[in-house]
Amino acid sequence: MKLIKLIVLFVFTSFSVVSQQKMTIEEIYTGTFRAKAMDELQALKNSNQYTVLNSDRATKSQQINLFDYTTLNKVATLIDTKTTTGLDNGIDSYSFSPNEKQILIASSSNQIYRHSFTADYYLYNIATKEITKLFDQVQEPTFSPDGSKIAFAKENNLYIYDINSKKTTQVTTDGKKNAIINGITDWVYEEEFAFVRAFDWSADSKKLAYIRFDESQVPEFSMNIYHKDLYPSVETFKYPKAGEKNAVVSLFIYDVAATASKAINLGNYSDFYIARMKWTNDANVLSAQVLNRHQDNLDLIFIDGTSGVAKVVMNEKDAAYVDITDNLTFLKDNSFIWTSEKDGFNHIYLFDKNGKLKNQITKGNWEVTSYYGFDEKNKTIYYQSTENGSTYRDVYKINLDGKNKTKLSQQSGTNSATFSPNYDYFINTFSSATVPPTYTLNNAKDGKQVQAILDNTTLLEKLEKYNLPTKEFFELTTEKGNKLNAWIIKPKDFDATKKHPIFMYQYSGPGSQQVANDWLDTNDYWFMMLSQQGYITVCVDGRGTGFKGAAFKKITQKELGKYELEDQIDAAKAIGNYSYVDKTRIGIFGWSFGGFMASNCILKGADVFKMAIAVAPVTNWRFYDSIYTERYMQTPQENASGYDTNSPINFADKLKGNFLLIHGTADDNVHFQNSMQFIEALVQANKQFDWAVYPDKNHGIYGGKTRIQLFNKMTDFIKEKL
C-alpha cells in the first residue's frame, strides 16, 4: 500500500500545469480510465475457496478460476470457454449447485428491464468436464437445496427440471403476457423492490413457494420503437402510475411430490405488497413480508407449509415508510436477524423464532449500511457501517449479544468485504477519492492484511500525465443552519484571486448519496475534464439523502422536491458568496431525480442559477410508478398539493436562464411523456430552451457513440451558456 500512496502523491503533486494533458469525452466514455476489478467473485460454501470470472482479450476467452482463501493461490481453472464447446457467446454469469460439483452457466443474455433478463443456460460437470445445454432463453434457474432439480421461469410460467431424469414438469399454466406472471416480479416490483425471482425452494427441496401477479387490471404504457424500420413497432407493458391499480398478488406453495399448488390466505389485507418471500431454516415454515400500500406498516408472516396457516410474528410501523432489505437471516433455531431504522438509525436486531425481540445488537448515531453474515460457530455478526462518518464505510464484527465490537477495516475511505465461508478471512475492497479500488486478503479476527490481491497502480500511472485535481470534502452550512455533506473539484491551476464559474451536480433522491469518499466514477472524470477548462464542480447532498439518520432522510415525506430544492438553492447562494466564485455564473445538472431537481432549480431558483441541464427528469410525480412515488408522497388522490406544488410543469413560466432538456424515447422507467409534457408547457409559456431526444434509448441513454455524443453536447452547452 505504501507504493500506491507514493504514486497517488506523485499524480497529484509532481506535474506542473504546463504538462497537464487534456482529458477527452472519448477517453472517459470508452473505458480508458476503467479500474480493474474482481469480476463475479463468489465465495464457495463447502470449501475455503472462491471463484472469479476472468476474461482473456487476446484469446477472446473466459475462465472461471478457483482460488484458495488462505494462500490466494489459484487452485484450478474450472472451465475455459476456449476449450469448451457450446459457449461461443461466452459466460455472462454463473451459479454453483449446492454440492458445488456442477455449475449453471448463463450465456447469450437478453436484457428485459433493469435487473431482469433471459438467457440460454448450460449445466457443466466440474469433474467430467461435460457440458449440457438445458434451457433456451429462460429466467432465474435455481437449484433445489438437494441439488436434484432446477426451478425456472419461461414466458410467465414456472417449471421444474429434474437433473437425473431430464424431465421437465410445468408448475403453472396460466401465465400470459400483460396479464398473469408466476414466480417472476412485474415491472414495478423489479424496479422498486429490486428483485426478480419471486419463487423459493424449501430447505428439504419438497416445496416451491411462489408469488403470482395478476396485472390484468393494471393500466398499460406504450412506447414507439423506431429502429430503422418503415413502420415503428409498439412496446406495451403494464406500468402502475401513482394512484392507479397495482397487480393483485397472491402466494402459493407447490408440493413437488403431489404436483399441486395451494393458495395461501395471508390474512385480511387489501391493496398490499408481498415485498419479500423466503423459506426459513425450518423446512415447513415460509416467511413473507407484507406491506400496506402506504408502506408504513410491515408484517413479517410465518406460514405453515403443510396447513397453509399464516400468522404475524413481527410488526413494524413508521410515520413515513418502512424500508425493505434482504438482511433477514434465520439462525439454526429459526431465531432471526433483522435490520430496522426504528430507533432513528439503521441497526441490527435479534428476534426469537416467535418474533419476540431478544436484543438490539448495534446502537449509535450512525447507520449499518451492509449486513455481511453471521458466524454460527463464534456467534459473531459481520457488517459495514458509517460509524466513522456518513461519507465513509468501514467493516466491523460484533457478538450476537452486542458486545466485543471490533473494527476490521484498516484504511480511511470506503471498505467493503466478501467473507470466506468459515469467516476466517475476508477479501476487503478499499477505495477513496485518491486511491482506486484495491483488493486485499484480511484476517477476520483482527482485520490485519494477510496479502495483497489486486490494485490499480497501472490506472494511476495512466492518470499521471493528466495531473488531475483532488476532490475536496467539506461540510457546507446554509444560511438556515442546515449542515450538508459536500465536495468540490477546483482547477489544478486554481487562482483564489479570480472569479470562477460553478457547475453543481446532484441526485438528491430519498436515501441516496453522492458525497462519498470512494474512487472516481465516469461523471467525476467529466467534472475533472471541466476543471481543465476553468470550471469548479460542487456536489451537495441535501436533506432527504441517506446515511445521516431517519429524521434527515424522511423530512421530505409527502413533499418530494421542497426541502431538497431549498437546500440546493441555499447551497448555491452560500457558494456564491465565496471570494473566488462568480455568483452570476452558477449552473446545475442532474439525471432522473437529479433531472427533476435541476428543472426545479432553474425555475424556482431563477435568480440563482444561470443554466441547468436535466437528463431523463421526472417532471410530474403523477407520471411515475406507484411503489416508489407513494412510498414518499402517498397517492395523488390523497396528496394533490404535494404533487402539484413541486412539479416543474406547473412552473414553466418562471424560466429565465439557459435550459437543456434531454430524454430517451424508450425510457421504460421515467417515461418520455415527462419531457414531452414539460416541453409543451415551456412552449406555451413562450420560453426558449434547448432539448435533445435520443431515439430508442432507455433511462441510461447509452449504446454505440451515444454517451460520447451526449456528453459532448452537454459540455458544449456549459461552455456556451455558463
Coordinates of N, CA and C in Angstrom, one line a residue, residues 512-694:
S512 N -30.4 8.5 -1.0 CA -29.2 8.4 -1.9 C -28.0 9.1 -1.3
Q513 N -26.9 8.9 -2.0 CA -25.6 9.6 -1.5 C -24.7 9.8 -2.7
Q514 N -24.3 11.0 -3.0 CA -23.3 11.3 -4.0 C -22.0 11.8 -3.4
V515 N -22.1 12.3 -2.1 CA -20.9 12.7 -1.4 C -20.3 11.6 -0.6
A516 N -19.5 10.8 -1.2 CA -18.9 9.6 -0.5 C -17.4 9.6 -0.8
N517 N -16.6 9.2 0.1 CA -15.2 9.1 -0.1 C -14.8 7.8 -0.7
D518 N -15.0 7.7 -2.0 CA -14.7 6.5 -2.8 C -14.1 6.9 -4.1
W519 N -13.7 5.9 -4.9 CA -13.0 6.3 -6.1 C -13.9 6.9 -7.2
L520 N -13.3 7.6 -8.1 CA -14.0 8.3 -9.1 C -14.8 7.4 -10.0
D521 N -16.0 8.0 -10.4 CA -16.8 7.3 -11.4 C -16.7 8.1 -12.7
T522 N -17.4 7.7 -13.8 CA -17.2 8.4 -15.1 C -17.6 9.8 -15.0
N523 N -18.6 10.1 -14.2 CA -19.0 11.6 -14.1 C -17.9 12.4 -13.5
D524 N -17.2 11.8 -12.5 CA -16.1 12.5 -11.8 C -15.0 12.9 -12.8
Y525 N -14.7 12.0 -13.7 CA -13.7 12.3 -14.7 C -14.2 13.4 -15.6
W526 N -15.5 13.4 -15.9 CA -16.0 14.5 -16.7 C -15.9 15.9 -16.0
F527 N -16.2 15.8 -14.7 CA -16.1 17.1 -13.9 C -14.6 17.5 -13.8
M528 N -13.7 16.6 -13.8 CA -12.2 16.9 -13.8 C -11.8 17.5 -15.2
M529 N -12.4 16.9 -16.2 CA -12.2 17.5 -17.5 C -12.7 18.9 -17.6
L530 N -13.8 19.2 -17.0 CA -14.4 20.6 -17.0 C -13.5 21.5 -16.2
S531 N -12.8 20.9 -15.1 CA -11.9 21.7 -14.3 C -10.7 22.1 -15.1
Q532 N -10.3 21.3 -16.1 CA -9.2 21.7 -17.0 C -9.6 22.9 -17.9
Q533 N -10.9 23.1 -18.0 CA -11.4 24.3 -18.8 C -11.9 25.4 -17.9
G534 N -11.5 25.4 -16.6 CA -11.8 26.5 -15.8 C -13.0 26.5 -14.9
Y535 N -13.7 25.4 -14.9 CA -15.0 25.3 -14.1 C -14.7 24.6 -12.8
I536 N -15.4 25.1 -11.8 CA -15.4 24.4 -10.5 C -16.7 23.6 -10.4
T537 N -16.6 22.3 -10.0 CA -17.8 21.5 -9.8 C -18.0 21.3 -8.3
V538 N -19.2 21.4 -7.9 CA -19.6 21.2 -6.5 C -20.7 20.3 -6.4
C539 N -20.7 19.4 -5.4 CA -21.8 18.4 -5.2 C -22.2 18.6 -3.7
V540 N -23.5 18.7 -3.5 CA -24.1 18.8 -2.2 C -25.2 17.8 -2.0
D541 N -25.1 17.0 -0.9 CA -26.2 16.1 -0.5 C -27.1 16.8 0.4
G542 N -28.3 17.2 0.0 CA -29.2 18.0 0.8 C -30.1 17.0 1.7
R543 N -31.0 17.6 2.4 CA -31.9 16.9 3.2 C -32.7 15.9 2.3
G544 N -33.0 14.7 2.9 CA -33.7 13.7 2.1 C -32.7 12.6 1.6
T545 N -31.4 13.0 1.5 CA -30.4 11.9 1.2 C -30.1 11.1 2.4
G546 N -29.3 10.0 2.2 CA -29.2 9.0 3.2 C -28.0 9.0 4.1
F547 N -28.0 8.1 5.0 CA -26.9 7.7 5.9 C -26.6 8.8 7.0
K548 N -27.6 9.6 7.3 CA -27.4 10.6 8.4 C -28.6 10.5 9.3
G549 N -29.3 9.3 9.3 CA -30.4 9.1 10.2 C -31.7 9.2 9.5
A550 N -32.7 8.6 10.1 CA -34.1 8.6 9.5 C -34.7 10.0 9.5
A551 N -34.5 10.8 10.5 CA -35.1 12.2 10.5 C -34.6 13.0 9.3
F552 N -33.3 13.0 9.1 CA -32.7 13.7 8.0 C -33.2 13.2 6.6
K553 N -33.4 11.9 6.5 CA -33.8 11.3 5.2 C -35.3 11.5 5.0
K554 N -36.1 11.4 6.0 CA -37.6 11.3 5.9 C -38.3 12.7 6.0
I555 N -37.5 13.7 6.2 CA -38.1 15.1 6.3 C -38.9 15.4 5.0
T556 N -38.5 14.8 3.9 CA -39.2 15.2 2.6 C -40.5 14.5 2.4
Q557 N -40.9 13.7 3.4 CA -42.2 12.9 3.2 C -43.4 13.8 2.8
K558 N -44.1 13.4 1.8 CA -45.3 14.0 1.2 C -44.9 15.3 0.4
E559 N -43.7 15.7 0.4 CA -43.3 16.9 -0.3 C -42.0 16.7 -1.1
L560 N -41.9 15.7 -1.9 CA -40.7 15.5 -2.7 C -40.4 16.7 -3.5
G561 N -39.1 17.2 -3.4 CA -38.7 18.4 -4.1 C -38.8 19.7 -3.4
K562 N -39.4 19.7 -2.2 CA -39.5 21.0 -1.5 C -38.2 21.3 -0.7
Y563 N -37.8 20.5 0.3 CA -36.6 20.7 1.1 C -35.3 20.5 0.3
E564 N -35.4 19.5 -0.7 CA -34.2 19.2 -1.5 C -33.9 20.4 -2.4
L565 N -35.0 21.1 -2.9 CA -34.8 22.3 -3.7 C -34.2 23.4 -2.9
E566 N -34.8 23.6 -1.7 CA -34.4 24.6 -0.8 C -32.9 24.5 -0.5
D567 N -32.5 23.3 -0.3 CA -31.1 23.1 0.1 C -30.1 23.3 -1.1
Q568 N -30.5 23.0 -2.3 CA -29.7 23.2 -3.4 C -29.6 24.7 -3.7
I569 N -30.7 25.4 -3.6 CA -30.7 26.9 -3.8 C -29.9 27.6 -2.7
D570 N -30.1 27.2 -1.4 CA -29.3 27.7 -0.3 C -27.8 27.4 -0.4
A571 N -27.5 26.2 -0.9 CA -26.1 25.9 -1.1 C -25.5 26.7 -2.2
A572 N -26.2 26.9 -3.3 CA -25.7 27.8 -4.4 C -25.5 29.2 -3.9
K573 N -26.3 29.7 -3.0 CA -26.2 31.0 -2.5 C -24.9 31.1 -1.6
A574 N -24.8 30.1 -0.8 CA -23.6 30.1 0.1 C -22.3 30.0 -0.7
I575 N -22.3 29.2 -1.7 CA -21.1 29.0 -2.6 C -20.8 30.3 -3.3
G576 N -21.9 30.9 -3.8 CA -21.8 32.2 -4.5 C -21.2 33.3 -3.7
N577 N -21.1 33.2 -2.4 CA -20.5 34.2 -1.5 C -19.0 33.9 -1.3
Y578 N -18.5 32.8 -1.8 CA -17.1 32.5 -1.7 C -16.3 33.6 -2.5
S579 N -15.2 34.0 -2.1 CA -14.5 35.1 -2.7 C -14.0 34.8 -4.1
Y580 N -13.8 33.5 -4.4 CA -13.3 33.1 -5.7 C -14.4 32.6 -6.7
V581 N -15.7 32.9 -6.3 CA -16.8 32.4 -7.2 C -17.5 33.6 -7.8
D582 N -17.9 33.4 -9.1 CA -18.7 34.4 -9.8 C -20.2 34.0 -9.6
K583 N -20.9 34.6 -8.7 CA -22.2 34.2 -8.4 C -23.2 34.4 -9.5
T584 N -22.8 35.1 -10.6 CA -23.7 35.2 -11.7 C -23.5 34.1 -12.7
R585 N -22.6 33.2 -12.4 CA -22.3 32.0 -13.3 C -22.4 30.7 -12.5
I586 N -23.6 30.4 -12.0 CA -23.8 29.1 -11.3 C -24.8 28.3 -12.2
G587 N -24.4 27.0 -12.5 CA -25.2 26.1 -13.2 C -25.5 24.8 -12.4
I588 N -26.4 24.0 -12.8 CA -26.7 22.8 -12.1 C -27.1 21.7 -13.1
F589 N -26.8 20.5 -12.7 CA -27.0 19.3 -13.6 C -27.5 18.1 -12.8
G590 N -28.4 17.3 -13.4 CA -28.8 16.1 -12.7 C -29.6 15.2 -13.7
W591 N -29.6 13.9 -13.3 CA -30.2 12.8 -14.1 C -31.3 12.2 -13.3
S592 N -32.4 11.9 -13.9 CA -33.5 11.2 -13.3 C -34.1 12.1 -12.1
F593 N -34.0 11.6 -10.9 CA -34.5 12.5 -9.8 C -33.6 13.8 -9.8
G594 N -32.4 13.7 -10.1 CA -31.5 14.8 -10.3 C -32.0 15.7 -11.4
G595 N -32.5 15.2 -12.4 CA -33.1 16.0 -13.5 C -34.3 16.7 -13.1
F596 N -35.2 16.1 -12.3 CA -36.3 16.7 -11.6 C -35.9 17.9 -10.8
M597 N -34.8 17.7 -10.1 CA -34.2 18.8 -9.2 C -33.6 19.9 -10.1
A598 N -32.9 19.6 -11.1 CA -32.2 20.6 -11.9 C -33.3 21.5 -12.6
S599 N -34.4 20.8 -13.0 CA -35.5 21.5 -13.7 C -36.1 22.5 -12.7
N600 N -36.4 22.0 -11.5 CA -37.0 22.9 -10.4 C -36.0 24.1 -10.1
C601 N -34.7 23.8 -10.1 CA -33.7 24.8 -9.7 C -33.7 26.0 -10.7
I602 N -33.8 25.7 -12.0 CA -33.7 26.7 -13.0 C -35.0 27.5 -13.0
L603 N -36.1 26.9 -12.5 CA -37.4 27.6 -12.5 C -37.6 28.3 -11.2
K604 N -37.6 27.6 -10.1 CA -37.8 28.3 -8.8 C -36.6 29.0 -8.2
G605 N -35.4 28.7 -8.8 CA -34.2 29.4 -8.3 C -33.7 30.2 -9.5
A606 N -34.6 30.8 -10.2 CA -34.3 31.5 -11.5 C -33.3 32.6 -11.3
D607 N -33.2 33.2 -10.1 CA -32.3 34.3 -9.9 C -31.0 33.9 -9.3
V608 N -30.9 32.6 -9.1 CA -29.6 32.0 -8.5 C -28.8 31.2 -9.6
F609 N -29.6 30.5 -10.4 CA -28.9 29.6 -11.4 C -29.0 30.2 -12.8
K610 N -27.8 30.3 -13.5 CA -27.8 30.8 -14.8 C -28.2 29.8 -15.9
M611 N -27.9 28.5 -15.6 CA -28.2 27.5 -16.5 C -28.4 26.2 -15.8
A612 N -29.1 25.2 -16.5 CA -29.4 23.9 -15.9 C -29.5 22.9 -17.0
I613 N -29.0 21.7 -16.7 CA -29.2 20.5 -17.6 C -30.0 19.4 -16.9
A614 N -31.1 19.0 -17.5 CA -31.9 17.9 -16.9 C -32.0 16.8 -17.8
V615 N -31.5 15.6 -17.4 CA -31.5 14.4 -18.2 C -32.5 13.4 -17.6
A616 N -33.4 12.9 -18.5 CA -34.4 11.9 -18.1 C -35.2 12.3 -16.8
P617 N -35.7 13.6 -16.7 CA -36.3 14.0 -15.5 C -37.7 13.6 -15.3
V618 N -38.1 13.3 -14.0 CA -39.5 13.3 -13.7 C -39.9 14.7 -13.6
T619 N -41.0 15.0 -14.3 CA -41.5 16.4 -14.3 C -42.8 16.6 -13.6
N620 N -43.4 15.4 -13.3 CA -44.7 15.4 -12.5 C -44.7 14.0 -11.9
W621 N -44.8 13.9 -10.6 CA -44.8 12.6 -9.9 C -46.0 11.8 -10.2
R622 N -47.0 12.4 -10.8 CA -48.2 11.7 -11.2 C -47.9 10.7 -12.3
F623 N -46.8 11.0 -13.0 CA -46.4 10.1 -14.1 C -45.5 8.9 -13.7
Y624 N -45.1 8.9 -12.4 CA -44.1 7.9 -12.0 C -44.8 6.7 -11.3
D625 N -44.1 5.7 -11.1 CA -44.7 4.4 -10.7 C -45.2 4.5 -9.2
S626 N -46.1 3.6 -8.9 CA -46.9 3.6 -7.7 C -46.0 3.3 -6.5
I627 N -45.2 2.3 -6.5 CA -44.4 1.8 -5.3 C -43.5 2.9 -4.9
Y628 N -42.7 3.4 -5.8 CA -41.7 4.5 -5.4 C -42.4 5.8 -5.0
T629 N -43.3 6.2 -5.8 CA -43.9 7.6 -5.6 C -44.7 7.6 -4.3
E630 N -45.5 6.6 -4.1 CA -46.4 6.6 -3.0 C -45.7 6.3 -1.7
R631 N -44.5 5.7 -1.7 CA -43.7 5.5 -0.5 C -43.4 6.8 0.1
Y632 N -43.2 7.8 -0.7 CA -42.8 9.2 -0.2 C -43.9 10.2 -0.3
M633 N -44.9 10.0 -1.2 CA -45.9 11.0 -1.4 C -47.3 10.6 -1.2
Q634 N -47.6 9.3 -0.8 CA -48.9 8.8 -0.8 C -49.5 8.9 -2.2
T635 N -50.8 8.8 -2.4 CA -51.4 8.9 -3.7 C -51.7 10.3 -4.1
P636 N -51.8 10.6 -5.4 CA -52.3 11.9 -5.8 C -53.7 12.3 -5.3
Q637 N -54.5 11.3 -5.1 CA -55.8 11.5 -4.6 C -55.8 12.0 -3.2
E638 N -54.8 11.5 -2.4 CA -54.7 11.9 -1.0 C -53.8 13.2 -0.8
N639 N -52.9 13.4 -1.8 CA -51.9 14.5 -1.5 C -51.7 15.3 -2.8
A640 N -52.7 15.8 -3.4 CA -52.7 16.5 -4.7 C -51.7 17.7 -4.6
S641 N -51.7 18.5 -3.5 CA -50.9 19.6 -3.4 C -49.4 19.2 -3.4
G642 N -49.1 18.1 -2.7 CA -47.7 17.7 -2.7 C -47.2 17.4 -4.0
Y643 N -48.0 16.8 -4.9 CA -47.6 16.5 -6.3 C -47.5 17.8 -7.1
D644 N -48.4 18.7 -7.0 CA -48.5 19.8 -7.9 C -47.6 21.0 -7.6
T645 N -47.4 21.2 -6.3 CA -46.5 22.4 -5.9 C -45.1 22.2 -6.2
N646 N -44.7 20.9 -6.5 CA -43.2 20.7 -6.8 C -43.0 20.1 -8.2
S647 N -44.0 20.3 -9.0 CA -43.9 19.8 -10.4 C -43.4 20.8 -11.3
P648 N -42.3 20.6 -12.0 CA -41.7 21.6 -12.9 C -42.7 22.1 -14.0
I649 N -43.6 21.2 -14.4 CA -44.5 21.5 -15.5 C -45.4 22.7 -15.1
N650 N -45.7 22.8 -13.8 CA -46.6 23.9 -13.3 C -45.9 25.2 -13.1
F651 N -44.6 25.2 -13.4 CA -43.8 26.5 -13.2 C -43.0 26.9 -14.4
A652 N -43.4 26.4 -15.5 CA -42.7 26.6 -16.8 C -42.5 28.1 -17.1
D653 N -43.5 28.9 -16.6 CA -43.5 30.4 -16.9 C -42.4 31.1 -16.2
K654 N -41.7 30.4 -15.2 CA -40.7 31.1 -14.4 C -39.3 30.9 -15.0
L655 N -39.2 30.3 -16.1 CA -37.8 30.1 -16.7 C -37.2 31.4 -17.1
K656 N -36.0 31.6 -16.7 CA -35.2 32.8 -17.1 C -33.9 32.4 -17.7
G657 N -33.2 31.4 -17.1 CA -31.9 31.1 -17.5 C -31.9 30.1 -18.7
N658 N -30.7 29.6 -19.0 CA -30.5 28.6 -20.1 C -30.8 27.2 -19.7
F659 N -31.6 26.5 -20.4 CA -32.0 25.2 -20.0 C -31.9 24.2 -21.1
L660 N -31.3 23.1 -20.8 CA -31.1 21.9 -21.8 C -31.8 20.7 -21.2
L661 N -32.8 20.2 -21.9 CA -33.6 19.1 -21.5 C -33.3 17.9 -22.4
I662 N -33.0 16.7 -21.8 CA -32.6 15.5 -22.6 C -33.4 14.3 -22.1
H663 N -33.8 13.5 -23.1 CA -34.5 12.3 -22.7 C -34.4 11.2 -23.9
G664 N -34.5 10.0 -23.5 CA -34.5 8.9 -24.4 C -36.0 8.5 -24.7
T665 N -36.3 8.1 -25.9 CA -37.7 7.9 -26.2 C -38.2 6.5 -25.7
A666 N -37.3 5.6 -25.5 CA -37.6 4.2 -25.0 C -37.4 4.1 -23.5
D667 N -37.5 5.1 -22.7 CA -37.3 5.1 -21.3 C -38.5 4.4 -20.6
D668 N -38.3 3.1 -20.2 CA -39.4 2.4 -19.6 C -39.6 2.8 -18.1
N669 N -38.6 3.5 -17.6 CA -38.6 3.9 -16.2 C -39.3 5.3 -16.0
V670 N -38.5 6.4 -16.4 CA -39.1 7.7 -16.4 C -39.5 8.0 -17.8
H671 N -40.8 7.9 -18.0 CA -41.3 7.9 -19.4 C -41.0 9.2 -20.1
F672 N -40.8 9.1 -21.4 CA -40.6 10.2 -22.3 C -41.7 11.2 -22.2
Q673 N -42.9 10.8 -21.8 CA -44.1 11.6 -21.5 C -43.7 12.8 -20.6
N674 N -42.9 12.5 -19.6 CA -42.5 13.6 -18.7 C -41.9 14.8 -19.4
S675 N -41.0 14.5 -20.3 CA -40.3 15.6 -21.1 C -41.3 16.2 -22.1
M676 N -42.1 15.4 -22.8 CA -43.0 15.9 -23.8 C -44.0 16.9 -23.2
Q677 N -44.5 16.5 -22.0 CA -45.5 17.4 -21.4 C -44.8 18.7 -20.9
F678 N -43.6 18.5 -20.4 CA -42.8 19.7 -19.9 C -42.5 20.6 -21.1
I679 N -42.1 20.0 -22.2 CA -41.7 20.8 -23.4 C -43.0 21.6 -23.9
E680 N -44.1 21.0 -23.9 CA -45.3 21.7 -24.2 C -45.6 22.8 -23.3
A681 N -45.4 22.6 -22.0 CA -45.7 23.7 -21.0 C -44.7 24.9 -21.3
L682 N -43.4 24.5 -21.6 CA -42.5 25.6 -21.9 C -42.8 26.3 -23.1
V683 N -43.2 25.6 -24.2 CA -43.6 26.2 -25.4 C -44.8 27.2 -25.2
Q684 N -45.8 26.7 -24.5 CA -47.0 27.6 -24.3 C -46.7 28.7 -23.3
A685 N -45.6 28.6 -22.6 CA -45.2 29.8 -21.8 C -44.3 30.7 -22.6
N686 N -44.1 30.3 -23.9 CA -43.2 31.1 -24.8 C -41.8 31.3 -24.3
K687 N -41.2 30.2 -23.8 CA -39.9 30.2 -23.3 C -38.9 29.5 -24.3
Q688 N -37.8 30.1 -24.5 CA -36.8 29.5 -25.3 C -35.9 28.6 -24.5
F689 N -35.6 27.4 -25.0 CA -34.7 26.4 -24.3 C -34.2 25.4 -25.4
D690 N -33.3 24.6 -24.9 CA -32.7 23.6 -25.8 C -33.1 22.2 -25.4
W691 N -33.3 21.3 -26.3 CA -33.6 19.9 -25.9 C -33.0 19.0 -26.9
A692 N -32.8 17.7 -26.4 CA -32.2 16.7 -27.3 C -33.0 15.4 -27.0
V693 N -33.3 14.7 -28.0 CA -34.0 13.4 -27.9 C -33.2 12.3 -28.5
Y694 N -33.1 11.2 -27.7 CA -32.3 10.0 -28.1 C -33.2 8.8 -28.5

